[in-house]
Short mmCIF file of C-alpha atoms and ligand atoms in Angstrom, two decimals:
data_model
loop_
_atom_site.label_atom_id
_atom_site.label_comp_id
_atom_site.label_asym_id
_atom_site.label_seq_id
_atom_site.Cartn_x
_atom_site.Cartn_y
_atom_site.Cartn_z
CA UNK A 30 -6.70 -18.97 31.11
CA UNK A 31 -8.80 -20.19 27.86
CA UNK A 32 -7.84 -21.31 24.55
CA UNK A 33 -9.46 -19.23 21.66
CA UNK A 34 -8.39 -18.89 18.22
CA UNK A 35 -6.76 -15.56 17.04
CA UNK A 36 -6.48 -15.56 13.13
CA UNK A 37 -3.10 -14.61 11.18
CA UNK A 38 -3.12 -14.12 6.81
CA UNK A 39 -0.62 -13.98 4.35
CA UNK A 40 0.36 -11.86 1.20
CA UNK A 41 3.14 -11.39 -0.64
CA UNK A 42 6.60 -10.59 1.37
CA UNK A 43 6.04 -6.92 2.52
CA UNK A 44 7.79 -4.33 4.92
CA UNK A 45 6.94 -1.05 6.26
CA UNK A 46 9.38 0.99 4.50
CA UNK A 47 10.88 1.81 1.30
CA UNK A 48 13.87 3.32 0.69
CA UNK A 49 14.19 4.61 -3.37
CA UNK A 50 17.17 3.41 -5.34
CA UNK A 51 20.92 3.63 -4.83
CA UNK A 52 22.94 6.78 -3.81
CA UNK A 53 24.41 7.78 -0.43
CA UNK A 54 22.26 8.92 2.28
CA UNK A 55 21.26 12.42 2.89
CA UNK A 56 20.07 14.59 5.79
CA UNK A 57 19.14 16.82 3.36
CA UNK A 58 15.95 16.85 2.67
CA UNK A 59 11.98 17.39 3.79
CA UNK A 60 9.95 15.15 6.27
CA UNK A 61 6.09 15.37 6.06
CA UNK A 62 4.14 14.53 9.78
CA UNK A 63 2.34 11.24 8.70
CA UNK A 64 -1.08 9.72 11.03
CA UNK A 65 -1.38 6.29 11.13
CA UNK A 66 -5.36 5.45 10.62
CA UNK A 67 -6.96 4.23 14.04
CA UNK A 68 -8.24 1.03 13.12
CA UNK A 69 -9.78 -1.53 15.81
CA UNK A 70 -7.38 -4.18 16.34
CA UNK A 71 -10.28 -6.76 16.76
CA UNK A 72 -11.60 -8.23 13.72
CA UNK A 73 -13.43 -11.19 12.55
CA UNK A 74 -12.28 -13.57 10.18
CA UNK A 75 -14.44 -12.71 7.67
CA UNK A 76 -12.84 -8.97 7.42
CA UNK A 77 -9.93 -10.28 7.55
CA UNK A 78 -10.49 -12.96 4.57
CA UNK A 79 -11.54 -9.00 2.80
CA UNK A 80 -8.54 -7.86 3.46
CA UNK A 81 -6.59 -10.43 2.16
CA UNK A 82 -8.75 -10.51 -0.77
CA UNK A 83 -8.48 -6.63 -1.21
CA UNK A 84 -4.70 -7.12 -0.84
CA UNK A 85 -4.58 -9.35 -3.49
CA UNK A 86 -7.01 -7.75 -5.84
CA UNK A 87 -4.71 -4.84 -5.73
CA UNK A 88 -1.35 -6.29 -6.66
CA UNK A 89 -3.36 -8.38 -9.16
CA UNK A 90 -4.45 -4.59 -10.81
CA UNK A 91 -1.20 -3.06 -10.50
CA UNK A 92 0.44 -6.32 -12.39
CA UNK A 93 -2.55 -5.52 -15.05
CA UNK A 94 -1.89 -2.54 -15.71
CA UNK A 95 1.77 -3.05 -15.90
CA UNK A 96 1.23 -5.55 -18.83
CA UNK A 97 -1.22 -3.06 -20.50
CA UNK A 98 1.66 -0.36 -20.22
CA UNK A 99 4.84 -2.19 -21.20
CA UNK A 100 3.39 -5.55 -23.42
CA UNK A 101 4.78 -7.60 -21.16
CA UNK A 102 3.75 -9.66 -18.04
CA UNK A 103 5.15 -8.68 -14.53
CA UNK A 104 7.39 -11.06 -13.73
CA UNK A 105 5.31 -11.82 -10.46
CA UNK A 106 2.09 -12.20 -12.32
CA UNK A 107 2.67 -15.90 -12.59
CA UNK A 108 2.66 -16.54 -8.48
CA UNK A 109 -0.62 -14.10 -7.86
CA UNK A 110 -3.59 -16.62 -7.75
CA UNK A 111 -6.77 -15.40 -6.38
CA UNK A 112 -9.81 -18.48 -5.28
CA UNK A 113 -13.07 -17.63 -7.23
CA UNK A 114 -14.53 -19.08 -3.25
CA UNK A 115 -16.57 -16.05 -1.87
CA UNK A 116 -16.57 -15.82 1.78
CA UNK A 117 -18.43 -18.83 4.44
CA UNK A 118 -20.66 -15.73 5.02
CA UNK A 119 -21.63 -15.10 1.91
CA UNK A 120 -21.75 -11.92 2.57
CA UNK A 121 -20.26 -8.89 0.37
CA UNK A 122 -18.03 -7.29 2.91
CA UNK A 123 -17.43 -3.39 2.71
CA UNK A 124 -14.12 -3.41 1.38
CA UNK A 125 -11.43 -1.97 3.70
CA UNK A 126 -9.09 -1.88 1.36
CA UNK A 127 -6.49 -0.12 2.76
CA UNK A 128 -6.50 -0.50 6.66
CA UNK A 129 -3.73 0.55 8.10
CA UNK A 130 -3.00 3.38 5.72
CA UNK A 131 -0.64 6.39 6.55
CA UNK A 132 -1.50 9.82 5.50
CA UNK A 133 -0.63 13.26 5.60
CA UNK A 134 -1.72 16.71 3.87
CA UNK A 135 -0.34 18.08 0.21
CA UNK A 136 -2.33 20.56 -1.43
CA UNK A 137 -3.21 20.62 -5.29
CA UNK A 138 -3.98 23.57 -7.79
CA UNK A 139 -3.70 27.64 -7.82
CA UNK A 140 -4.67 28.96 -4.86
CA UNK A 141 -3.63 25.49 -3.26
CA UNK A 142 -6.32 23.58 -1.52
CA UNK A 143 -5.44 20.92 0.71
CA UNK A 144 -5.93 17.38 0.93
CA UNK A 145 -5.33 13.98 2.77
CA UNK A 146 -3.74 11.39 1.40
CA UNK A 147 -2.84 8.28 2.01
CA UNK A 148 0.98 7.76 0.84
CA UNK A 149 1.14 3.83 -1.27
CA UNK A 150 4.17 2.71 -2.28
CA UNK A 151 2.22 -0.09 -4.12
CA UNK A 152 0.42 1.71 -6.15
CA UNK A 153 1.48 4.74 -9.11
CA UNK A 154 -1.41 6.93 -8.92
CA UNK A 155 -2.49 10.54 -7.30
CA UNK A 156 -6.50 10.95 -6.97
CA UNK A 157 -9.10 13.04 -5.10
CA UNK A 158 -12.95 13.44 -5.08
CA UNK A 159 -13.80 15.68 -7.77
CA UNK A 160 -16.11 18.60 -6.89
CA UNK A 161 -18.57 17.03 -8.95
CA UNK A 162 -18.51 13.45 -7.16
CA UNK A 163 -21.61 12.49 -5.48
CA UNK A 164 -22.77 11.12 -2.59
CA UNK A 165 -20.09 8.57 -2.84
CA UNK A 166 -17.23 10.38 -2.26
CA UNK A 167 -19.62 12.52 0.44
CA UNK A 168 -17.47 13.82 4.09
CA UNK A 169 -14.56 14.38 1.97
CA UNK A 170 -12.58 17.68 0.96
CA UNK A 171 -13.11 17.91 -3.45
CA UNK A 172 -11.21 19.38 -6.17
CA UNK A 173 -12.45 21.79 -8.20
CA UNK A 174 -10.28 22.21 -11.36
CA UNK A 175 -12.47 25.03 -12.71
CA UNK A 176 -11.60 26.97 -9.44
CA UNK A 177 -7.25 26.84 -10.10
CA UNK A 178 -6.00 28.95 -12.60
CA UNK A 179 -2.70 25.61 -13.34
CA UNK A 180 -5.64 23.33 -14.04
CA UNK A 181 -5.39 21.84 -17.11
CA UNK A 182 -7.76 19.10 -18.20
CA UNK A 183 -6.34 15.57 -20.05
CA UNK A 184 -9.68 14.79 -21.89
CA UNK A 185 -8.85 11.77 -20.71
CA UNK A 186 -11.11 9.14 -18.02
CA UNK A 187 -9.57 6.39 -15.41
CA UNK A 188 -10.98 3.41 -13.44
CA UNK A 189 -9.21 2.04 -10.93
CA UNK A 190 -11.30 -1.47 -10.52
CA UNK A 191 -11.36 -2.27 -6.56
CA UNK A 192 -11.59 -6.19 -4.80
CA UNK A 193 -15.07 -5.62 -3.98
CA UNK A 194 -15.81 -5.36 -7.25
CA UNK A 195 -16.82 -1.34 -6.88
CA UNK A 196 -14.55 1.27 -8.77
CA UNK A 197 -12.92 4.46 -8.80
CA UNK A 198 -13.57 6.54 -11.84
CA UNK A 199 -12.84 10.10 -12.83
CA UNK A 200 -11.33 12.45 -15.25
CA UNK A 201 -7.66 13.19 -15.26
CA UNK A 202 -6.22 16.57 -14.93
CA UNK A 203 -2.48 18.29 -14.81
CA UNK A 204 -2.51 20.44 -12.22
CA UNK A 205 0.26 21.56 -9.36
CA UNK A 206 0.95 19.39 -6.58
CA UNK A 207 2.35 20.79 -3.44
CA UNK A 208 4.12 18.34 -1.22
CA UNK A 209 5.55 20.19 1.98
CA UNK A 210 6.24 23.17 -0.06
CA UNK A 211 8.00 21.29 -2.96
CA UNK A 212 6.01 21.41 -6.35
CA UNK A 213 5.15 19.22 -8.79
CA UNK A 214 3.60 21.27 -12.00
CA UNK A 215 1.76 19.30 -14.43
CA UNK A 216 1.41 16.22 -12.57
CA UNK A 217 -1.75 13.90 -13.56
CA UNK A 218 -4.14 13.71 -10.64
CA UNK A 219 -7.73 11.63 -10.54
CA UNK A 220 -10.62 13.35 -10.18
CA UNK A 221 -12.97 10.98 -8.69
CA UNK A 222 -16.48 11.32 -9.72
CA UNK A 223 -17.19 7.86 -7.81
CA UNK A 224 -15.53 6.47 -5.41
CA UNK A 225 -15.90 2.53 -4.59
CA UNK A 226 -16.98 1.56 -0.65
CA UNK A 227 -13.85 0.87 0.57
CA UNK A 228 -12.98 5.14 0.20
CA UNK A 229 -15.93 5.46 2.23
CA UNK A 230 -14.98 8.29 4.95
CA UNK A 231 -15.82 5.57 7.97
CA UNK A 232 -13.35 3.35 6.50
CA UNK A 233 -10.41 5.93 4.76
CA UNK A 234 -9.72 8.73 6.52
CA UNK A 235 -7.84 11.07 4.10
CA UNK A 236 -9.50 12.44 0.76
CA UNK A 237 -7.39 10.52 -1.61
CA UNK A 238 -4.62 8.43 -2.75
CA UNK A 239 -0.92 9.46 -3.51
CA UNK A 240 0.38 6.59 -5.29
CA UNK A 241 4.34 5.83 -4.96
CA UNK A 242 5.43 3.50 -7.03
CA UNK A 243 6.80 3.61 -10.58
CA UNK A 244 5.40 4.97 -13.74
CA UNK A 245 4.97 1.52 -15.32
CA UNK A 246 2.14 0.35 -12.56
CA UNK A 247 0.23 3.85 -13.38
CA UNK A 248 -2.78 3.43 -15.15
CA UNK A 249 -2.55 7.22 -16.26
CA UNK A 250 1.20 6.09 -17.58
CA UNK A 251 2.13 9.48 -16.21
CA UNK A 252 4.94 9.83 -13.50
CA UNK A 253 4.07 9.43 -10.24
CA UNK A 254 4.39 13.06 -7.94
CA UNK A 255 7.77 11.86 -6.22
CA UNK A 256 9.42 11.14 -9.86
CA UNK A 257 7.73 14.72 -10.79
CA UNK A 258 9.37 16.15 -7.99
CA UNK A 259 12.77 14.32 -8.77
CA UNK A 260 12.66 15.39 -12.14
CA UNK A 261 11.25 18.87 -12.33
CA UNK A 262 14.82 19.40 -9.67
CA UNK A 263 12.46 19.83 -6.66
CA UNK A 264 14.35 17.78 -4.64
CA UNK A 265 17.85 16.63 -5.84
CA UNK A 266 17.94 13.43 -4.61
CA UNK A 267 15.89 10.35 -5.78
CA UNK A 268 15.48 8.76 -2.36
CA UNK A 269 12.17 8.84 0.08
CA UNK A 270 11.81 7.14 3.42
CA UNK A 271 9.23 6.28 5.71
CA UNK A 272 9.74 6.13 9.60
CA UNK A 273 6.32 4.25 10.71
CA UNK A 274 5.81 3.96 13.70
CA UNK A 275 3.30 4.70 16.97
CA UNK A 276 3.81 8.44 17.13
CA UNK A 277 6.06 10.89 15.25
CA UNK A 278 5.91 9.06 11.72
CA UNK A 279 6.99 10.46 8.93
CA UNK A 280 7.16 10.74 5.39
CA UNK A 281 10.81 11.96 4.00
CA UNK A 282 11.43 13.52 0.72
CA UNK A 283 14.81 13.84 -0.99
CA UNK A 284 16.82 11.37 1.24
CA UNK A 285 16.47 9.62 4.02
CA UNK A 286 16.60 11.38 7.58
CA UNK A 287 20.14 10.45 9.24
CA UNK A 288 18.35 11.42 12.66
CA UNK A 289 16.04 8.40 12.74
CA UNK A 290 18.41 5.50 12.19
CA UNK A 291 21.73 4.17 13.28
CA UNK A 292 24.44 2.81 11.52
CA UNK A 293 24.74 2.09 7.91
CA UNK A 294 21.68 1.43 5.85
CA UNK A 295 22.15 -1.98 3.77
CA UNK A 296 21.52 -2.08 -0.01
CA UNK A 297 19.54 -3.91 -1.87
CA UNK A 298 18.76 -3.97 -5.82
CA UNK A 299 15.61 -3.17 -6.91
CA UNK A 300 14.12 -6.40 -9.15
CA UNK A 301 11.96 -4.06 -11.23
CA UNK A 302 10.64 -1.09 -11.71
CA UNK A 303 7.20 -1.35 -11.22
CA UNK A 304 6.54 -1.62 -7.68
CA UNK A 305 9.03 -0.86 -4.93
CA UNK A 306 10.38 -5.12 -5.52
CA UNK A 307 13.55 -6.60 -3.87
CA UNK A 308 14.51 -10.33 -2.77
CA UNK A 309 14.87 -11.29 0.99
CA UNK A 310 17.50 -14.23 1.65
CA UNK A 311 15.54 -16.02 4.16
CA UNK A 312 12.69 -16.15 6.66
CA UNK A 313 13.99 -17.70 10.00
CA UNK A 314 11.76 -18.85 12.82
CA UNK A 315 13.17 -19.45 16.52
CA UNK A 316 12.34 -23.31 17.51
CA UNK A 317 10.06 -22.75 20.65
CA UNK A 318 9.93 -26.39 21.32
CA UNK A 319 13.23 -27.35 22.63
CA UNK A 320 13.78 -23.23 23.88
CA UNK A 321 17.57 -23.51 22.77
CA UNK A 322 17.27 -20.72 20.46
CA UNK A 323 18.00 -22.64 17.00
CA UNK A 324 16.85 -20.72 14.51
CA UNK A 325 16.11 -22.49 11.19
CA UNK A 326 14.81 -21.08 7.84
CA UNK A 327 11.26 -21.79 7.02
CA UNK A 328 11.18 -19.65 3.71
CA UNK A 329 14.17 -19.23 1.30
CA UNK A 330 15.09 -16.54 -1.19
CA UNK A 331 12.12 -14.70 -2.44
CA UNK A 332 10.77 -11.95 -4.37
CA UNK A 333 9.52 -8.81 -2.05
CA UNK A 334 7.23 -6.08 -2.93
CA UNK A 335 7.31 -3.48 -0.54
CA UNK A 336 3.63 -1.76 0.33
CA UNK A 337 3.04 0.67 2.90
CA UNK A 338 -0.76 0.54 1.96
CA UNK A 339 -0.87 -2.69 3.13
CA UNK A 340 0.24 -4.58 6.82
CA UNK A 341 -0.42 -7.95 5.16
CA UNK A 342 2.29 -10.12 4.29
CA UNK A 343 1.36 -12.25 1.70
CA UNK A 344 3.01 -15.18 0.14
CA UNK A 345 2.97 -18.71 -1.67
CA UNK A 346 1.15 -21.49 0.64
CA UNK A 347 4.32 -23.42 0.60
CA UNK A 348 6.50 -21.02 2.39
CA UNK A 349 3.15 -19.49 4.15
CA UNK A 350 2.14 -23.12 5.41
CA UNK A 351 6.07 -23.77 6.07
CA UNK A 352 6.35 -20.31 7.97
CA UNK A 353 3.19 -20.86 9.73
CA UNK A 354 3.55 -24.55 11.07
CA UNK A 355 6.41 -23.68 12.88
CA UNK A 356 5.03 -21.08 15.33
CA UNK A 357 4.12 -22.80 18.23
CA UNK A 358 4.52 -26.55 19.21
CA UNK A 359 1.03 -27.61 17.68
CA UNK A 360 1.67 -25.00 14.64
CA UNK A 361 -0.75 -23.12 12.72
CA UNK A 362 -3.19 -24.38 10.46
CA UNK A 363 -5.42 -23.33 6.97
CA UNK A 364 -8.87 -22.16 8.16
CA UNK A 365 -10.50 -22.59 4.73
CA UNK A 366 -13.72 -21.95 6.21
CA UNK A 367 -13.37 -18.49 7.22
CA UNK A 368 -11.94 -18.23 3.68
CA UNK A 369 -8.61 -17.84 1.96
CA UNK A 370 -4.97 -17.26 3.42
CA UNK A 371 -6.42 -17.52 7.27
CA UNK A 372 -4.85 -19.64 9.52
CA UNK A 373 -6.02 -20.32 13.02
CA UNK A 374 -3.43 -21.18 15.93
CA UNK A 375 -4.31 -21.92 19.17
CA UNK A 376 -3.61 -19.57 21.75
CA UNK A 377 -2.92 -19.19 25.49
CA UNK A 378 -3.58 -15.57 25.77
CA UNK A 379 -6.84 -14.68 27.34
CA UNK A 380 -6.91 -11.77 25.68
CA UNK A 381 -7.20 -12.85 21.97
C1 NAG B 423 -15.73 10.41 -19.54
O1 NAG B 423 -16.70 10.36 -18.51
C2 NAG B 423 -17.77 11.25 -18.73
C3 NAG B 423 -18.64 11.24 -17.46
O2 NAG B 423 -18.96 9.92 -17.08
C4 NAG B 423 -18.53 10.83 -19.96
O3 NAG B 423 -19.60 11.71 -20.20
C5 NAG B 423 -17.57 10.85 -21.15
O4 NAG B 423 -18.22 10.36 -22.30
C6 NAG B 423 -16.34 10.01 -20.87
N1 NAG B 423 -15.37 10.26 -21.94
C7 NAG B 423 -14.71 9.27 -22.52
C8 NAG B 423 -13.71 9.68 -23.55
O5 NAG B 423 -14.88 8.09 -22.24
C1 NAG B 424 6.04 8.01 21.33
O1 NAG B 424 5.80 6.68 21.76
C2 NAG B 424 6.81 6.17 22.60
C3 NAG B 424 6.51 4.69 22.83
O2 NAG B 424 5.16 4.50 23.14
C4 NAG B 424 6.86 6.99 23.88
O3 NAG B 424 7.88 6.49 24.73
C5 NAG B 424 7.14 8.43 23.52
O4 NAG B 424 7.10 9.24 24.69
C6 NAG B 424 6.13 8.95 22.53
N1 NAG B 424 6.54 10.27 22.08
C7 NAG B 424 5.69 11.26 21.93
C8 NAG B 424 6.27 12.54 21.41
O5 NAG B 424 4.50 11.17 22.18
C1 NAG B 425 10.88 -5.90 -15.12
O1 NAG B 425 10.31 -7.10 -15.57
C2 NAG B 425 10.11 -7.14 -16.97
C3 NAG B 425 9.31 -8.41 -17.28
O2 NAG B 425 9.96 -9.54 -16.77
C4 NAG B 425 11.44 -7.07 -17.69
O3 NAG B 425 11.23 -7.08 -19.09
C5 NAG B 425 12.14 -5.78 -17.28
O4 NAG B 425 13.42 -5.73 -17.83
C6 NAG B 425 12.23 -5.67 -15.75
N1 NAG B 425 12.73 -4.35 -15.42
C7 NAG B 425 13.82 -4.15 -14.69
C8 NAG B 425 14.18 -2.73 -14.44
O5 NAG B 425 14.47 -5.07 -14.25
#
């Protein structure tokens, strides 16, 4: 047995599903086979520092482009900081911005062609490579608007600005989206005609992005495909859930599936519509010290956005430092010089 340092980050409060608004469960309903992206489990600090920053650079757009659309701030804008400190290494990483993404196949346009995507609660926005995207968007399936007979072109561009600094840019269409047989007609999609690093085809698997999130975070301001769906009577409920998990993950549509949980499913209010944004009461951690199983709150009541393109939670260094210190018996501490939000604790597992 060795000591070695394993390193843990932070973001703001997250969890791995998201359960739409208020109404009574359903088992009616459609589930979509999701993948989980195989991503090495071993990675250096500095990635990790990437990720973090990546994490952060995309709530930090989302909250932009929720001021642009509604004139007024998100009310989490004021806790998002961001250090101008580039990496120890110096280095400009390749941007993984979305690691541990989940994705399955929905198929735009007239004769439908399919695509991946990678479903993002935290973000508002459906886009593919365009057929006319370059190397940049090169190993992945394109979209051809000229080539459906429902395309219908916005005259309209995007850019969807990225942590590394590279962007996703297109032109915006209307076109149908297929979801597991359920269509969404006229529903804005991105037609990428660049695509930054981090949608590289080593690093994200799936063609695209299907953004899940609210209208008010889309920097189209058009509805997102599930609100197209809700609203064009494709499905007739409002709710979507996510089971993620090892194997058999999935994606439902129109409820929740009553086959995948027990007992009832507890409420919460949604802060805002923006992002998928609810409070937690408390984060407890079990004192290890004494081993009498006290548990005692390290982080109190707090604002929660929940992001399935992300695994990160992140959070203020108060309760991040607080939550942190009380791990083990010597705690956890900042490792400012692998860069920001990583901590190092010491560990007794040989294999970290
Ligand atoms: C949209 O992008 C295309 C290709 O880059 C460019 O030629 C065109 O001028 C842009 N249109 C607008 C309205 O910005
Ligand atoms: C899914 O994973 C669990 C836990 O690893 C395993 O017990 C189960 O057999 C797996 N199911 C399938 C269908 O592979
Ligand atoms: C979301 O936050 C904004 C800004 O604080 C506020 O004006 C708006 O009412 C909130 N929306 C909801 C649905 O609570």
């Amino acid at each position: 047995m060795y000591f070695s340092h394993t390193f843990v980050l932070i973001t703001l409060p997250f969890f791995t599903a998201a359960i739409p608004r208020a109404g009574l469960p359903t088992s009616s309903g459609i589930a979509i086979p999701i993948a989980k992206r195989v991503s090495s489990s071993l990675v250096g600090p500095s990635r990790y520092a990437s990720r973090v920053r990546n994490s952060i650079a995309k709530i930090k757009r989302g909250m932009t482009i929720y001021q642009r659309n509604t004139g007024v701030p998100h009310p989490l804008s004021g806790g998002i900081k961001m250090s101008r400190k580039r990496d120890k290494t110096g280095s400009v990483q390749l941007a993984d911005d979305y690691p541990e993404l989940w994705y399955g196949t929905i198929s735009i346009g007239t004769p439908p062609k399919d695509f991946t995507v990678d479903f993002d609660t935290g973000s508002s926005d459906l886009f593919v490579p365009s057929k006319s995207c370059g190397s940049s968007c090169s190993g992945h399936n394109a979209y051809d608007p000229s080539a459906s007979d429902t395309s219908r072109d916005l005259r309209k561009n995007f850019s969807l600005a990225y942590g590394d600094g590279s962007t996703v840019s297109g032109r915006q269409f209307a076109d149908y989206v297929t979801v597991s047989g359920l269509v969404a007609k006229d529903q804005t999609l991105g037609a990428a005609t660049q695509y930054s690093t981090g949608f590289e085809t080593s690093q994200f698997p799936p063609d695209g992005l299907m953004g899940m999130g609210f209208k008010s975070i889309s920097v189209y301001l058009a509805n997102p495909p599930f609100q197209t769906l809700f609203s064009g009577g494709a499905v007739s409920s409002s709710m979507f859930g996510f089971k993620l998990a090892p194997n058999g993950s999935e994606l439902f549509l129109g409820g929740v599936n009553s086959y995948l949980f027990k007992g009832p499913i507890t409420w919460v209010p949604l802060s805002n519509e923006s992002y998928w944004q609810a409070s937690f009461d408390m984060i407890t951690v079990t004192d290890t010290v004494t081993q009498l199983g006290f548990s005692f709150p390290v982080v109190g009541k707090t604002e929660t956005i929940f992001d399935t393109g992300t695994t990160q939670i992140l959070g203020d260094p108060v309760g991040i430092n607080a939550f942190f210190a009380a791990l083990s018996p010597s705690g956890a501490k900042p490792a400012p010089e692998y860069g920001d939000g990583i901590y190092t604790i010491v560990s007794t597992d040989s294999e970290a």
